PDB file of C-alpha atoms in Angstrom:
ATOM      1  CA  UNK A 154    -157.713-186.624-117.447  1.00 77.00           C
ATOM      2  CA  UNK A 155    -154.815-186.680-119.497  1.00 90.00           C
ATOM      3  CA  UNK A 156    -151.260-185.676-118.975  1.00 89.00           C
ATOM      4  CA  UNK A 157    -148.685-183.394-120.623  1.00 84.00           C
ATOM      5  CA  UNK A 158    -145.615-184.126-121.307  1.00 84.00           C
ATOM      6  CA  UNK A 159    -142.809-181.395-119.465  1.00 83.00           C
ATOM      7  CA  UNK A 160    -139.734-182.969-120.182  1.00 85.00           C
ATOM      8  CA  UNK A 161    -137.595-186.270-121.386  1.00 86.00           C
ATOM      9  CA  UNK A 162    -134.639-187.346-119.618  1.00 90.00           C
ATOM     10  CA  UNK A 163    -132.381-189.138-121.211  1.00 90.00           C
ATOM     11  CA  UNK A 164    -129.117-189.464-119.956  1.00 93.00           C
ATOM     12  CA  UNK A 165    -128.694-192.552-118.302  1.00 96.00           C
ATOM     13  CA  UNK A 166    -127.059-195.318-120.463  1.00 96.00           C
ATOM     14  CA  UNK A 167    -129.038-198.241-119.023  1.00 97.00           C
ATOM     15  CA  UNK A 168    -132.231-198.838-117.498  1.00 96.00           C
ATOM     16  CA  UNK A 169    -133.490-196.537-115.069  1.00 97.00           C
ATOM     17  CA  UNK A 170    -134.834-198.751-111.840  1.00 97.00           C
ATOM     18  CA  UNK A 171    -135.464-196.338-109.216  1.00 97.00           C
ATOM     19  CA  UNK A 172    -136.683-192.789-109.176  1.00 97.00           C
ATOM     20  CA  UNK A 173    -137.128-190.167-106.077  1.00 96.00           C
ATOM     21  CA  UNK A 174    -138.707-187.099-105.535  1.00 95.00           C
ATOM     22  CA  UNK A 175    -137.831-184.471-102.626  1.00 94.00           C
ATOM     23  CA  UNK A 176    -140.160-183.469-100.153  1.00 93.00           C
ATOM     24  CA  UNK A 177    -140.362-179.471-101.248  1.00 92.00           C
ATOM     25  CA  UNK A 178    -140.091-181.170-104.961  1.00 90.00           C
ATOM     26  CA  UNK A 179    -136.928-179.194-105.877  1.00 91.00           C
ATOM     27  CA  UNK A 180    -135.473-182.332-107.448  1.00 93.00           C
ATOM     28  CA  UNK A 181    -135.931-185.906-108.796  1.00 94.00           C
ATOM     29  CA  UNK A 182    -133.010-188.221-108.396  1.00 96.00           C
ATOM     30  CA  UNK A 183    -133.073-191.145-110.725  1.00 97.00           C
ATOM     31  CA  UNK A 184    -130.961-194.142-110.153  1.00 98.00           C
ATOM     32  CA  UNK A 185    -129.934-196.644-113.164  1.00 97.00           C
ATOM     33  CA  UNK A 186    -128.046-199.982-113.683  1.00 97.00           C
ATOM     34  CA  UNK A 187    -125.450-197.860-115.300  1.00 97.00           C
ATOM     35  CA  UNK A 188    -124.372-197.061-111.663  1.00 97.00           C
ATOM     36  CA  UNK A 189    -125.215-193.680-111.888  1.00 97.00           C
ATOM     37  CA  UNK A 190    -127.769-191.269-110.042  1.00 98.00           C
ATOM     38  CA  UNK A 191    -128.571-187.858-111.842  1.00 97.00           C
ATOM     39  CA  UNK A 192    -130.347-185.148-109.999  1.00 95.00           C
ATOM     40  CA  UNK A 193    -132.774-183.416-112.281  1.00 93.00           C
ATOM     41  CA  UNK A 194    -134.013-179.777-111.332  1.00 90.00           C
ATOM     42  CA  UNK A 195    -137.744-179.923-110.964  1.00 85.00           C
ATOM     43  CA  UNK A 196    -137.809-176.125-111.766  1.00 80.00           C
ATOM     44  CA  UNK A 197    -136.226-176.082-114.818  1.00 80.00           C
ATOM     45  CA  UNK A 198    -137.551-178.655-116.666  1.00 76.00           C
ATOM     46  CA  UNK A 199    -139.181-177.171-120.210  1.00 65.00           C
ATOM     47  CA  UNK A 200    -141.601-178.778-122.439  1.00 53.00           C
ATOM     48  CA  UNK A 201    -139.991-176.908-125.195  1.00 54.00           C
ATOM     49  CA  UNK A 202    -136.758-178.981-124.827  1.00 56.00           C
ATOM     50  CA  UNK A 203    -136.174-182.073-126.480  1.00 50.00           C
ATOM     51  CA  UNK A 204    -134.209-183.501-123.669  1.00 53.00           C
ATOM     52  CA  UNK A 205    -133.541-181.859-120.316  1.00 69.00           C
ATOM     53  CA  UNK A 206    -130.240-181.931-118.807  1.00 83.00           C
ATOM     54  CA  UNK A 207    -129.120-183.397-115.446  1.00 88.00           C
ATOM     55  CA  UNK A 208    -127.961-180.740-112.647  1.00 90.00           C
ATOM     56  CA  UNK A 209    -125.367-183.343-111.597  1.00 91.00           C
ATOM     57  CA  UNK A 210    -124.705-186.807-111.897  1.00 94.00           C
ATOM     58  CA  UNK A 211    -123.172-189.440-109.018  1.00 94.00           C
ATOM     59  CA  UNK A 212    -121.299-192.148-109.740  1.00 96.00           C
ATOM     60  CA  UNK A 213    -121.699-195.292-107.578  1.00 95.00           C
ATOM     61  CA  UNK A 214    -120.041-198.549-107.037  1.00 95.00           C
ATOM     62  CA  UNK A 215    -121.908-201.072-108.770  1.00 96.00           C
ATOM     63  CA  UNK A 216    -125.221-201.089-110.479  1.00 97.00           C
ATOM     64  CA  UNK A 217    -127.930-199.151-108.530  1.00 98.00           C
ATOM     65  CA  UNK A 218    -130.561-201.115-107.174  1.00 97.00           C
ATOM     66  CA  UNK A 219    -132.709-199.031-104.882  1.00 98.00           C
ATOM     67  CA  UNK A 220    -132.491-195.529-104.103  1.00 98.00           C
ATOM     68  CA  UNK A 221    -134.554-193.722-101.128  1.00 98.00           C
ATOM     69  CA  UNK A 222    -134.940-189.754-100.498  1.00 97.00           C
ATOM     70  CA  UNK A 223    -133.889-188.762 -96.929  1.00 96.00           C
ATOM     71  CA  UNK A 224    -136.865-187.057 -95.742  1.00 91.00           C
ATOM     72  CA  UNK A 225    -136.264-183.090 -94.575  1.00 89.00           C
ATOM     73  CA  UNK A 226    -132.897-182.915 -95.920  1.00 90.00           C
ATOM     74  CA  UNK A 227    -131.732-182.588 -99.346  1.00 93.00           C
ATOM     75  CA  UNK A 228    -130.141-186.297 -99.614  1.00 96.00           C
ATOM     76  CA  UNK A 229    -130.509-189.590-100.772  1.00 97.00           C
ATOM     77  CA  UNK A 230    -129.577-192.996 -99.974  1.00 97.00           C
ATOM     78  CA  UNK A 231    -128.692-195.142-103.274  1.00 98.00           C
ATOM     79  CA  UNK A 232    -127.888-199.120-102.886  1.00 98.00           C
ATOM     80  CA  UNK A 233    -125.796-201.056-105.226  1.00 97.00           C
ATOM     81  CA  UNK A 234    -125.465-204.440-106.527  1.00 97.00           C
ATOM     82  CA  UNK A 235    -121.992-205.115-105.095  1.00 97.00           C
ATOM     83  CA  UNK A 236    -123.507-204.273-101.238  1.00 97.00           C
ATOM     84  CA  UNK A 237    -122.508-200.331-101.010  1.00 96.00           C
ATOM     85  CA  UNK A 238    -125.349-197.731 -99.683  1.00 97.00           C
ATOM     86  CA  UNK A 239    -124.074-194.192-100.655  1.00 96.00           C
ATOM     87  CA  UNK A 240    -125.867-191.463 -98.946  1.00 97.00           C
ATOM     88  CA  UNK A 241    -125.571-188.128-100.987  1.00 96.00           C
ATOM     89  CA  UNK A 242    -126.352-184.411 -99.676  1.00 95.00           C
ATOM     90  CA  UNK A 243    -127.782-182.520-103.164  1.00 94.00           C
ATOM     91  CA  UNK A 244    -126.842-178.848-103.409  1.00 87.00           C
ATOM     92  CA  UNK A 245    -130.198-177.367-103.936  1.00 76.00           C
ATOM     93  CA  UNK A 246    -129.823-173.379-105.242  1.00 65.00           C
ATOM     94  CA  UNK A 247    -132.469-171.329-102.986  1.00 53.00           C
TER      95      UNK A 247
END
């Protein structure tokens, strides 16, 4: 089987170390050593674009080291290298 590139997500300024996909596939969350979690709207990804634009950026205290999607909610938890865990609800349009 061969895959087809749908989008290239390039807004992070450092290594992307973790990804999570919401249970309903509405969004992808990417965590980076640049201290941000970016939310990407899965429905708006388009192969004709050179680079998709993130829906939102959440600045964390320290570098993001782990990320988990909270089941049955549009939320994620992100851990950082300074011992902080942030839980963030993602606003999804219907």
